Coordinates of C-alpha atoms in Angstrom, one line a residue:
X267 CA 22.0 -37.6 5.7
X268 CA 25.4 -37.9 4.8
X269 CA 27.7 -40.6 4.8
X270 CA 31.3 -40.2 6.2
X271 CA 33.9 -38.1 3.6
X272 CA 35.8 -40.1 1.2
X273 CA 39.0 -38.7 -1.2
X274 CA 38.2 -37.7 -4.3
X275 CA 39.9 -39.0 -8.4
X276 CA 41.3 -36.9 -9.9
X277 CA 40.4 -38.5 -12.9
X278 CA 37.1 -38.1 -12.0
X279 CA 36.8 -34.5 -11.3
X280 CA 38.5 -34.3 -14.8
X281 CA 35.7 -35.6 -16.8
X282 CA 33.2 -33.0 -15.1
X283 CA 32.3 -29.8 -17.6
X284 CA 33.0 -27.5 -14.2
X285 CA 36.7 -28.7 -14.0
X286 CA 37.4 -30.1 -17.4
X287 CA 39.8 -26.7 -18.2
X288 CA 42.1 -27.2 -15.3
X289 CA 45.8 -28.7 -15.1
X290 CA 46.7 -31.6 -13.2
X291 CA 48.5 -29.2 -10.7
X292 CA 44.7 -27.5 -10.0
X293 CA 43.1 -30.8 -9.9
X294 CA 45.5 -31.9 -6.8
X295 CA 45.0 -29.1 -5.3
X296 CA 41.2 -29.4 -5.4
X297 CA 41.2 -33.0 -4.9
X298 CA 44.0 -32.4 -1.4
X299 CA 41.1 -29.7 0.0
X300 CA 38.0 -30.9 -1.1
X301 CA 36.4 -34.0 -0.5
X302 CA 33.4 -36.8 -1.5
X303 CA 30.1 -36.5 0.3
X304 CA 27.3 -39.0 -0.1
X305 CA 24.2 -38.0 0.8
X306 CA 20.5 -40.4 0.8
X307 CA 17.3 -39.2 -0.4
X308 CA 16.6 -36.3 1.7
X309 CA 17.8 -32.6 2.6
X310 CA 21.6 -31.6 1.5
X311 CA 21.1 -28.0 3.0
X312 CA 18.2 -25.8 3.8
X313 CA 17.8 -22.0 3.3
X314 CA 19.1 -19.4 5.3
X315 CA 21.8 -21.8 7.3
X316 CA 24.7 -20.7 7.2
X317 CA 26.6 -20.9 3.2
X318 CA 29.6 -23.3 4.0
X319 CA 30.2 -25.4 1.1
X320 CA 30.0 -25.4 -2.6
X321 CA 28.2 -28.7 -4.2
X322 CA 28.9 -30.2 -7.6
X323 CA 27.1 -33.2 -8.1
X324 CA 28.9 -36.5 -9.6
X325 CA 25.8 -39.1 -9.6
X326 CA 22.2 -38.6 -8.2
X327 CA 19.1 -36.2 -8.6
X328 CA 19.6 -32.8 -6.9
X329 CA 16.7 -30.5 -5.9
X330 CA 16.6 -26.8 -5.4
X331 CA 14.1 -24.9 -4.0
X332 CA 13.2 -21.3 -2.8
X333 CA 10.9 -20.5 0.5
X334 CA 7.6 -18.5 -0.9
X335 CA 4.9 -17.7 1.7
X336 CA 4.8 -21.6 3.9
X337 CA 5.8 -23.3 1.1
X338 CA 8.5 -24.6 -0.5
X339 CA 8.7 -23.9 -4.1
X340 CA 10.8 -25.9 -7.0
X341 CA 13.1 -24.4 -9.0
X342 CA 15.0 -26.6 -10.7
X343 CA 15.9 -30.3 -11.1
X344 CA 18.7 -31.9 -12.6
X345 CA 20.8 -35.2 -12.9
X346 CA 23.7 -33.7 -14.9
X347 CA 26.9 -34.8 -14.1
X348 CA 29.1 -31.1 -12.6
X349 CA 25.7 -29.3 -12.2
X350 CA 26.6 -26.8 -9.0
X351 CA 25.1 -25.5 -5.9
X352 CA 25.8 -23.6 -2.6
X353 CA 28.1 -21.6 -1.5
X354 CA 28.8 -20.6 -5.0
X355 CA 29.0 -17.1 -4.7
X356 CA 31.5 -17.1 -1.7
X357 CA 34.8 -15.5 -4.1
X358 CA 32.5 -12.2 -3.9
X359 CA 33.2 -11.8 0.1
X360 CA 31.7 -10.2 2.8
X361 CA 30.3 -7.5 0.6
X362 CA 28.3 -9.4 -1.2
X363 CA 26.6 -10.7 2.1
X364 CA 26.7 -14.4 0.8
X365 CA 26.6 -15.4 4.2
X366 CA 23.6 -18.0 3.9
X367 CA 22.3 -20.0 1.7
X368 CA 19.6 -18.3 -0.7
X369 CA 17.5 -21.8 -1.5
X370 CA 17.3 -25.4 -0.1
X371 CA 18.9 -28.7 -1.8
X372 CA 17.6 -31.5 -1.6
X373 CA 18.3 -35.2 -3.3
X374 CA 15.6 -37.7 -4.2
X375 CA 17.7 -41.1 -4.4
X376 CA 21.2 -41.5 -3.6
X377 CA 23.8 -39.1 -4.3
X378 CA 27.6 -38.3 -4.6
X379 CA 28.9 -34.7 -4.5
X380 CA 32.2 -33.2 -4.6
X381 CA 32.0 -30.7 -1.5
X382 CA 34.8 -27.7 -1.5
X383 CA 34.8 -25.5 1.7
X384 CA 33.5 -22.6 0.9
X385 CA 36.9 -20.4 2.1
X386 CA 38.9 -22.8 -0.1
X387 CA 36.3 -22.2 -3.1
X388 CA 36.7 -18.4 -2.9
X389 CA 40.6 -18.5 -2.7
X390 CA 41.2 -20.8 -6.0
X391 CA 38.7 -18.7 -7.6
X392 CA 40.8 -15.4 -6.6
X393 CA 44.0 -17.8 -7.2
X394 CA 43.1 -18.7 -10.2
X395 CA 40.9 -16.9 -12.4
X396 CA 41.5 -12.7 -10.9
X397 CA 40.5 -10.9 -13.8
X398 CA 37.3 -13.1 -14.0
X399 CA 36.8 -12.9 -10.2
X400 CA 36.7 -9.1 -10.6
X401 CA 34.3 -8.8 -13.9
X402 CA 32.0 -11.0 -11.8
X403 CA 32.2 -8.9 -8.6
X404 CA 31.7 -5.9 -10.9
X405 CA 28.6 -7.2 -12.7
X406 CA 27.2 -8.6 -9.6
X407 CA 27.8 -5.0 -7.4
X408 CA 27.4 -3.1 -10.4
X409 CA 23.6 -4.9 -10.6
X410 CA 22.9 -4.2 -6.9
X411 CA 23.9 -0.8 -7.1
X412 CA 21.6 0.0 -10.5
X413 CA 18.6 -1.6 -8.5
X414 CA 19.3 0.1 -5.5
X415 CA 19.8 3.4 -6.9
X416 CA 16.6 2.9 -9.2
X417 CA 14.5 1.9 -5.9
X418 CA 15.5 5.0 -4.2
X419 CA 13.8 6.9 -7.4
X420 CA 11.1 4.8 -7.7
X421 CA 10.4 5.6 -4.1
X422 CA 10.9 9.2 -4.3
X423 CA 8.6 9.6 -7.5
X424 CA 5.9 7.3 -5.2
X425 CA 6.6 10.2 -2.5
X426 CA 6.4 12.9 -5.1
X427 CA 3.3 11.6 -6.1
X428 CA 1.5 11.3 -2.9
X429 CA 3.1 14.9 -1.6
X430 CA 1.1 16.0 -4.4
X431 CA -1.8 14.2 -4.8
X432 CA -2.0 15.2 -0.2
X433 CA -1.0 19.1 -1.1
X434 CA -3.9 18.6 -3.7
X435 CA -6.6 17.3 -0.7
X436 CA -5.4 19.4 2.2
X437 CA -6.0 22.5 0.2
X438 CA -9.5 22.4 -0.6
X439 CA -11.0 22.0 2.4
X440 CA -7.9 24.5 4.2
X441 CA -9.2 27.0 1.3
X442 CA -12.9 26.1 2.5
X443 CA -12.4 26.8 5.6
X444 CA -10.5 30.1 5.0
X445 CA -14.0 30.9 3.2
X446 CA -16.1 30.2 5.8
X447 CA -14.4 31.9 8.5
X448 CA -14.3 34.4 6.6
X449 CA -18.1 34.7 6.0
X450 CA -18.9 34.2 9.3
X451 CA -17.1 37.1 10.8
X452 CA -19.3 38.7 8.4
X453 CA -22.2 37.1 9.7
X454 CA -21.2 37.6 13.7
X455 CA -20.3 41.3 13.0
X456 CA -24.1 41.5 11.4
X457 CA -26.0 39.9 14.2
X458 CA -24.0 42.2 16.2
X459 CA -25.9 45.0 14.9
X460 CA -29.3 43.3 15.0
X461 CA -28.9 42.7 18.4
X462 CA -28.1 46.4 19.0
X463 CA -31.3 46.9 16.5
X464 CA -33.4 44.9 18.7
X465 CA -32.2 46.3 22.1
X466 CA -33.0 49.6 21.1
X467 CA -36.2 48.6 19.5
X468 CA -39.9 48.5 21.1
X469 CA -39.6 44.6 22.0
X470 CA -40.5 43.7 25.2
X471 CA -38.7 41.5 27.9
X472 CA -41.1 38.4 27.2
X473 CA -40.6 38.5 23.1
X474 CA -36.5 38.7 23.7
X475 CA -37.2 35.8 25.6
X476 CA -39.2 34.3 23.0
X477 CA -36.7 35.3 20.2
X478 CA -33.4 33.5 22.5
X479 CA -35.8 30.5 22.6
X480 CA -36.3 30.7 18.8
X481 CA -32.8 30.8 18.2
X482 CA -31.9 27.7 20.4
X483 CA -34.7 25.9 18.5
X484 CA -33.5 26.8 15.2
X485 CA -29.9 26.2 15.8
X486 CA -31.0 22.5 16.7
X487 CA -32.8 22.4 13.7
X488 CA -30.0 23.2 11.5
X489 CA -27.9 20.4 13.0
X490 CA -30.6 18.4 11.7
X491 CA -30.8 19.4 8.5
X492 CA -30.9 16.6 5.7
X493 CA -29.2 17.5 2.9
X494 CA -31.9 17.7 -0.6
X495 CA -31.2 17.2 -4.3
X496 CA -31.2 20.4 -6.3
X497 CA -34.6 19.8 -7.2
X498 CA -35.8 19.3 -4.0
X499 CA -34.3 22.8 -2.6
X500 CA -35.8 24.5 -5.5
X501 CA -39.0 23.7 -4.9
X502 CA -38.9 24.4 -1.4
X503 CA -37.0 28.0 -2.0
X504 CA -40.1 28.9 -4.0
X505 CA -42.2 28.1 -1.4
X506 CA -40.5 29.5 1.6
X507 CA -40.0 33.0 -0.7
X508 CA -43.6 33.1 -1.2
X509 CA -44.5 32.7 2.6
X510 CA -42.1 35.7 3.2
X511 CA -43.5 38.1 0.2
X512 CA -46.9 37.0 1.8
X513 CA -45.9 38.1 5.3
X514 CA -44.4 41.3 4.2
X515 CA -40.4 40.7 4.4
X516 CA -38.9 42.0 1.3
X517 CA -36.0 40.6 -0.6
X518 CA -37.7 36.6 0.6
X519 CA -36.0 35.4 -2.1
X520 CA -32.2 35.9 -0.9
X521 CA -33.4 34.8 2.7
X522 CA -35.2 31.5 1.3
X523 CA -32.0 29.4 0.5
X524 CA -30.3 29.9 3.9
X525 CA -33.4 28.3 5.8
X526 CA -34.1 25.9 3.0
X527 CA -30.0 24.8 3.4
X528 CA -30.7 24.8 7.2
X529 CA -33.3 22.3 7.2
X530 CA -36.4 25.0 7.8
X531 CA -40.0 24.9 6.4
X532 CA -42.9 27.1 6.3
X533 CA -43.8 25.2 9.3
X534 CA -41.0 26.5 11.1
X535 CA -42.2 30.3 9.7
X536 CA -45.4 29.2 10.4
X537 CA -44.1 28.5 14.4
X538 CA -42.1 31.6 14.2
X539 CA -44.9 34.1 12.8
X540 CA -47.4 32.3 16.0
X541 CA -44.6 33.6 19.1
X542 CA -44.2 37.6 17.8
X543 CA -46.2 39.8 16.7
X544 CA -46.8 41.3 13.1
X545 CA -44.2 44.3 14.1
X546 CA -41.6 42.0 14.9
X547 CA -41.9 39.0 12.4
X548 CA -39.1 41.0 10.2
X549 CA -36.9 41.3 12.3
X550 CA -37.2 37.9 14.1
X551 CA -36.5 36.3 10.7
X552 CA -33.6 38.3 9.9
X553 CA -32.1 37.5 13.0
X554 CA -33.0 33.8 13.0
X555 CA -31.4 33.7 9.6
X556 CA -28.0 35.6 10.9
X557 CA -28.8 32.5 13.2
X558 CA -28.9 29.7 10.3
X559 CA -26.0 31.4 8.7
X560 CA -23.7 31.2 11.2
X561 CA -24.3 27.6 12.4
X562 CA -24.0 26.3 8.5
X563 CA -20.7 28.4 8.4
X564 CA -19.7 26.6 11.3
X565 CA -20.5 23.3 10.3
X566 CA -18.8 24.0 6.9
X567 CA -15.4 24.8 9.4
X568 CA -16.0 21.9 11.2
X569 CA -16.3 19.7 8.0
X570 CA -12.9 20.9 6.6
X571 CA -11.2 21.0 9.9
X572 CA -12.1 17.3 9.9
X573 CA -11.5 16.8 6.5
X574 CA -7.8 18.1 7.0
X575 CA -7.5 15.9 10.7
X576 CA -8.3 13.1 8.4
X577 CA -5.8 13.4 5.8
X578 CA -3.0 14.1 8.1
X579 CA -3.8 11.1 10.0
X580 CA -3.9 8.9 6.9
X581 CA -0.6 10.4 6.1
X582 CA 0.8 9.2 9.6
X583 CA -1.2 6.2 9.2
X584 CA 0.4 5.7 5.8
X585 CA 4.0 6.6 6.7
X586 CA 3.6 4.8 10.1
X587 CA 5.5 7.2 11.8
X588 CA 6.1 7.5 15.4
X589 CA 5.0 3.7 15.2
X590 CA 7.4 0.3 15.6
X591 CA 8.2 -1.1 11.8
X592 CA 6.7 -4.5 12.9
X593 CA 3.7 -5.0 14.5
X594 CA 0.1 -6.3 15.2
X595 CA -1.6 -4.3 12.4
X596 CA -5.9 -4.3 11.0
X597 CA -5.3 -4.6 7.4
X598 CA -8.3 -2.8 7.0
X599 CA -6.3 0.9 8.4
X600 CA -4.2 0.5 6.0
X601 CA -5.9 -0.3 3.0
X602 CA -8.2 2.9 4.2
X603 CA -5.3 5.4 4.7
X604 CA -3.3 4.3 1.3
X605 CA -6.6 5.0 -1.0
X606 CA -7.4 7.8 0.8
X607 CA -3.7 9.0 0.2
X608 CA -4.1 8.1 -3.8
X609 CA -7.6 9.1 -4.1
X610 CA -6.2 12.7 -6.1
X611 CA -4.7 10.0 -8.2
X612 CA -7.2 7.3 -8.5
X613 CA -9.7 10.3 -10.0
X614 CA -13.6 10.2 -10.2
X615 CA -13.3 7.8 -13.6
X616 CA -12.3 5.5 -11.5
X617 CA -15.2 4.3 -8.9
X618 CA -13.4 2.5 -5.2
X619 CA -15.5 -0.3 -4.3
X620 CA -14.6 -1.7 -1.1
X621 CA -15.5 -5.6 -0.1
X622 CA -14.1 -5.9 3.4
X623 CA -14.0 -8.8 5.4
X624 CA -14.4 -7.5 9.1
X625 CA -14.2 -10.6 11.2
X626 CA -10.8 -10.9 9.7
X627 CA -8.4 -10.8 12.6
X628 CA -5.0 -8.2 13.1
X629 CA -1.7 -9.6 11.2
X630 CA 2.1 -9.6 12.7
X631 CA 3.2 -7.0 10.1
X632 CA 5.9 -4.4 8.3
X633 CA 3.1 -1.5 7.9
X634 CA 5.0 0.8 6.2
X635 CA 6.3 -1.6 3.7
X636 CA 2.7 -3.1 3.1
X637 CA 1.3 0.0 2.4
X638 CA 4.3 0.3 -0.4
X639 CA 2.5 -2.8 -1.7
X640 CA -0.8 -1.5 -1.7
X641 CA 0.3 1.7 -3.7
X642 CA 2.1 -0.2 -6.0
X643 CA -1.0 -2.3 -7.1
X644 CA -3.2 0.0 -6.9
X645 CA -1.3 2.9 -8.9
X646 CA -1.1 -0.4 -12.0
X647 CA -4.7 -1.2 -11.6
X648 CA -5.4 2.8 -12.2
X649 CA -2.6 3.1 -14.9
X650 CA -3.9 0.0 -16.5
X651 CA -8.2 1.3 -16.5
X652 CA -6.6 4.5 -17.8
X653 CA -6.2 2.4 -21.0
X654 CA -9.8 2.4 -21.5
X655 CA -10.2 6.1 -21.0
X656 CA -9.9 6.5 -17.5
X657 CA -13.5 4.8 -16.9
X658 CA -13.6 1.7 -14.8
X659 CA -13.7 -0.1 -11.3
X660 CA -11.0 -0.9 -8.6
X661 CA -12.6 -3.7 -6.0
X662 CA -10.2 -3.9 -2.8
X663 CA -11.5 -7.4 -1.3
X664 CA -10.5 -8.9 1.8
X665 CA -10.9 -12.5 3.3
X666 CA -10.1 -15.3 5.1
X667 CA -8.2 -18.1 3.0
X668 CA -7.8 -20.8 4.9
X669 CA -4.7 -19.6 7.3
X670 CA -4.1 -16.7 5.9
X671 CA -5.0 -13.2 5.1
X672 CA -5.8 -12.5 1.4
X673 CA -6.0 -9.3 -0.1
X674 CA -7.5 -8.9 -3.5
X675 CA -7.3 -5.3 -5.8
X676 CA -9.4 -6.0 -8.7
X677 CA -9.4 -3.8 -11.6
X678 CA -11.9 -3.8 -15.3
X679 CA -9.0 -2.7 -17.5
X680 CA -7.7 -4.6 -20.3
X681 CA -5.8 -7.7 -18.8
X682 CA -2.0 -9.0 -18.3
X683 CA -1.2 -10.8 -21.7
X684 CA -0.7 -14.4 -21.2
X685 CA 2.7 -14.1 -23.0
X686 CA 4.3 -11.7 -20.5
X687 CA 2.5 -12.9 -17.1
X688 CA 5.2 -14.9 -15.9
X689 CA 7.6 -11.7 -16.2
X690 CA 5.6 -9.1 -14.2
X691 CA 7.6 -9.4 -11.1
X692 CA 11.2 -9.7 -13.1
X693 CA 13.4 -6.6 -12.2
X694 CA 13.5 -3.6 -14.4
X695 CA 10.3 -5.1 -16.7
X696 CA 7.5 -2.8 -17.6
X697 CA 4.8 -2.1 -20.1
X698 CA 5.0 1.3 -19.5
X699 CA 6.1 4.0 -22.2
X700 CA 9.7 4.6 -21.4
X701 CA 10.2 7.5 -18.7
X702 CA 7.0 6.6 -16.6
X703 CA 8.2 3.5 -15.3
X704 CA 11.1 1.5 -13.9
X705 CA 10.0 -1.8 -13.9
X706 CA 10.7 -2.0 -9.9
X707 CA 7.1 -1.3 -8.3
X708 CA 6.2 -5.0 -8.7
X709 CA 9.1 -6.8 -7.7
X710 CA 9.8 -4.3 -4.9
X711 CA 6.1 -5.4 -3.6
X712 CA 6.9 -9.8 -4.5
X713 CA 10.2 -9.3 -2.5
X714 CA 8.0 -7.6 0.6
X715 CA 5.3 -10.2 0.7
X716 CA 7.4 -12.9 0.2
X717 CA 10.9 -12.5 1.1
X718 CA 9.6 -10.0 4.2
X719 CA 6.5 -11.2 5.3
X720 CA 6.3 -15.2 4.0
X721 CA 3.6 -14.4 1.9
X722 CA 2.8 -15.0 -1.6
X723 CA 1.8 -12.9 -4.4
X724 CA 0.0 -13.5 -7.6
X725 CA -1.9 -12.6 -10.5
X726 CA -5.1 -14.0 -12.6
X727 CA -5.9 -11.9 -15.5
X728 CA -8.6 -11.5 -18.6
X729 CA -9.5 -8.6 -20.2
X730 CA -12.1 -6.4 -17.7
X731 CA -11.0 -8.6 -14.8
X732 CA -7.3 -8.6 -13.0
X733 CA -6.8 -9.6 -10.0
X734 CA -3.6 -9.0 -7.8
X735 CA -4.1 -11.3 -4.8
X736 CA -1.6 -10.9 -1.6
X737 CA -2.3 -13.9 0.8
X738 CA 0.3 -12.8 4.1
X739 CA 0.7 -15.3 7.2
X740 CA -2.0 -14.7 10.5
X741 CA 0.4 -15.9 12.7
X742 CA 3.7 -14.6 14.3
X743 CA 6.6 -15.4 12.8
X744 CA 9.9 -14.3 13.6
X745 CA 10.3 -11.0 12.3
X746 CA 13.2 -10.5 9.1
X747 CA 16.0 -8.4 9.8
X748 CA 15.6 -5.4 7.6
X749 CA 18.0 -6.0 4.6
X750 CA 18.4 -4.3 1.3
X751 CA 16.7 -7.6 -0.5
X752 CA 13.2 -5.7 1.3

């Protein structure tokens, strides 16, 4: 707490580095608008209140920290006599939006401050110094702007990517099931003609019955089916092609892979040969496998009509559209919809293993902007494996950590050098060759967990084992008022 305001020397604000340029008339006029604050061991300001005074300490200890995750975390100490804090950036105005305090102060034993309002601080600044006032305002607005401008690309190169990487897995099974619908018009327009065939052929009323009851039967079966490795369906084609050369069906070989596919055996010949006759065994099996064909052709729609449902709802999950910005959120969804969005990307070097922790419970969350996160540290962990040709593992890991959510991607490539750890999540800093990255991906994702969500973010790394660990808050907090900070 602070004691009550006393008058400040000018002699004393003379003998301070800060002020040790000025004239007397500058000094007065300081001294006439400013004032001496003491303050005991304790808080001088706290983060986020409202910036209304600029500090310059004359005797004590000062403090100053930054909010990461629930914790407070030190920056920087100091006893120096004229060291400065606050409201120091209050000559840039509104446009700066230096309306709060962006740390805490604190003292540790009794101190004295020199305390200017923070209107009266931004007028001598314009007052006095102008042309510095306006290469500061520059430097600082011409920084924002860069980083904003460079976020904007980095975001549309991350939507590039995943445009392409989604055009890449919506086309395969679309083409697939262009193919199969294809096919099985083929197919329908054939049993088409068999069933004229057989209604014009010598088949009686109780073997059509017995054929319809085959064909139920069968297509049952082929639901069934297990899939077999190569080997496996090899040896059973053989066998299945030398029942039908045995039973007198020509061309068994070309008929053999179909049943084999749909799940059939010789027992299921051996089933269909016992309910016709010798005349009509031919032409039962070629309409039983017009039968197999058609449900496989149909299962091989439904697969990449599913397939595509799938990706297009990982792309809504991803992009969160249609869906409030903050909100009770599984982790689990969108870790699940972001790989499945990278997975053209991530490539088959690279093998996803996935170590979820399912009791862990929904989070109050920015969805959209932790899925950002997600596709910023998984897209290093790949670009980082790719340095050992490609070949390697990504371990997503989730868990309970005490009260909070951690979220672990793990990758085998060769490590974060000791040297440059500390600088990962500076602005602008990259590893990568120039052109392929802007250095923004990780501090974009430390200023969402931290800044956005009260989280932390950090790093342990040795060759063949990195670990990106994102620990974010289980409870609800008061949600952040989007800024251009997040």
């Amino acid at each position: 707490m602070s004691g009550q305001p006393k008058p400040c020397d000018v002699a004393e604000l003379s003998t301070l580095f800060l002020f040790e340029k000025l004239d007397a008339d500058q000094l007065e006029r300081l001294c006439r608008e400013g004032r001496v604050e003491e303050f005991e061991p304790g808080p001088v300001y706290t983060e986020g209140e409202p910036a209304t005074c600029f500090y310059v300490l004359l005797e004590g200890t000062v403090v100053l920290y930054r909010r990461v995750g629930a914790d407070d975390v030190e920056i920087t100490r100091s006893s120096q006599r004229g060291v400065y804090a606050g409201a120091f950036q209050a000559y840039l105005g509104d446009r700066a939006k230096a309306a709060s305090y962006n740390g805490s102060m604190r003292v540790t034993e009794p101190s004295r401050f020199f305390v200017l309002p923070a209107d009266t601080f931004a007028a001598v600044m314009r007052d006095w110094f102008p042309m510095a006032v306006h290469l500061l305002e520059g430097l600082f607005f011409g920084s924002k702007n860069t980083q904003q401008a460079i976020n904007q690309r980095e975001r549309l190169l991350a939507l590039g990517s995943l445009s392409a990487g989604l055009t890449h897995e919506l086309n395969n099974p679309a083409a697939a099931a262009v193919r199969a619908t294809s096919a099985l018009r083929e197919r329908v327009a054939g049993m088409r003609h068999k069933l004229g065939a057989i209604a014009a052929g010598p088949y009686r009323r109780a073997t059509l019955e017995t054929l319809v009851e085959l064909q139920e039967r069968t297509a049952e079966q082929v639901a069934k089916a297990v899939p077999l490795s190569p080997l496996e369906a090899s040896d059973r084609e053989d066998t299945l092609a030398d029942w039908l050369d045995d039973h007198g069906i020509a061309g068994g070989w070309q008929l053999a892979p179909t049943f084999v596919q749909g799940g059939l055996d010789t027992d299921w010949l051996d089933q269909v040969a016992a309910a016709v006759d010798e005349q009509t065994l031919e032409g039962a099996i070629r309409w039983l496998n017009y039968t197999v064909e058609t449900e496989l052709l149909m299962n091989e729609i439904e697969d990449s009509t599913t397939r595509v449902s799938t990706l297009v709802g990982a792309a809504k999950q991803y992009s969160q559209l249609d869906r409030a910005p903050y909100q009770v959120v599984d982790v689990h969804e969108l870790l699940d919809s972001t790989l499945l969005m990278l997975s053209g990307k991530i490539g088959s070097g690279t093998r996803v293993v996935k170590e979820y922790d399912r009791t862990l419970p929904r989070i109050p969350a920015y969805p959209g902007e932790l899925n950002q996160v997600w596709t910023n540290l998984i897209d290093n962990a790949v670009a980082a494996m790719k340095e050992n040709g490609g070949e390697g593992t990504l371990t997503v890991r989730t868990a309970l950590d005490r009260d909070q959510a951690l979220v672990e991607f793990r990758d085998t490539g060769p490590g974060v050098p000791a040297e440059i750890r500390g600088r990962i999540f500076d602005p602008f800093f990259t590893t990568k060759p120039v052109g392929e990255g802007t250095g923004l991906g990780l501090d974009i994702s430390w200023r969402i967990v931290v800044n956005k969500h009260h989280g932390s973010l950090e790093v342990q790394s040795v060759p063949g084992d990195t670990r990106f660990q994102v620990r974010l808050p289980l409870t609800a907090a008061e949600p952040d008022t989007p800024s251009e900070e997040s």
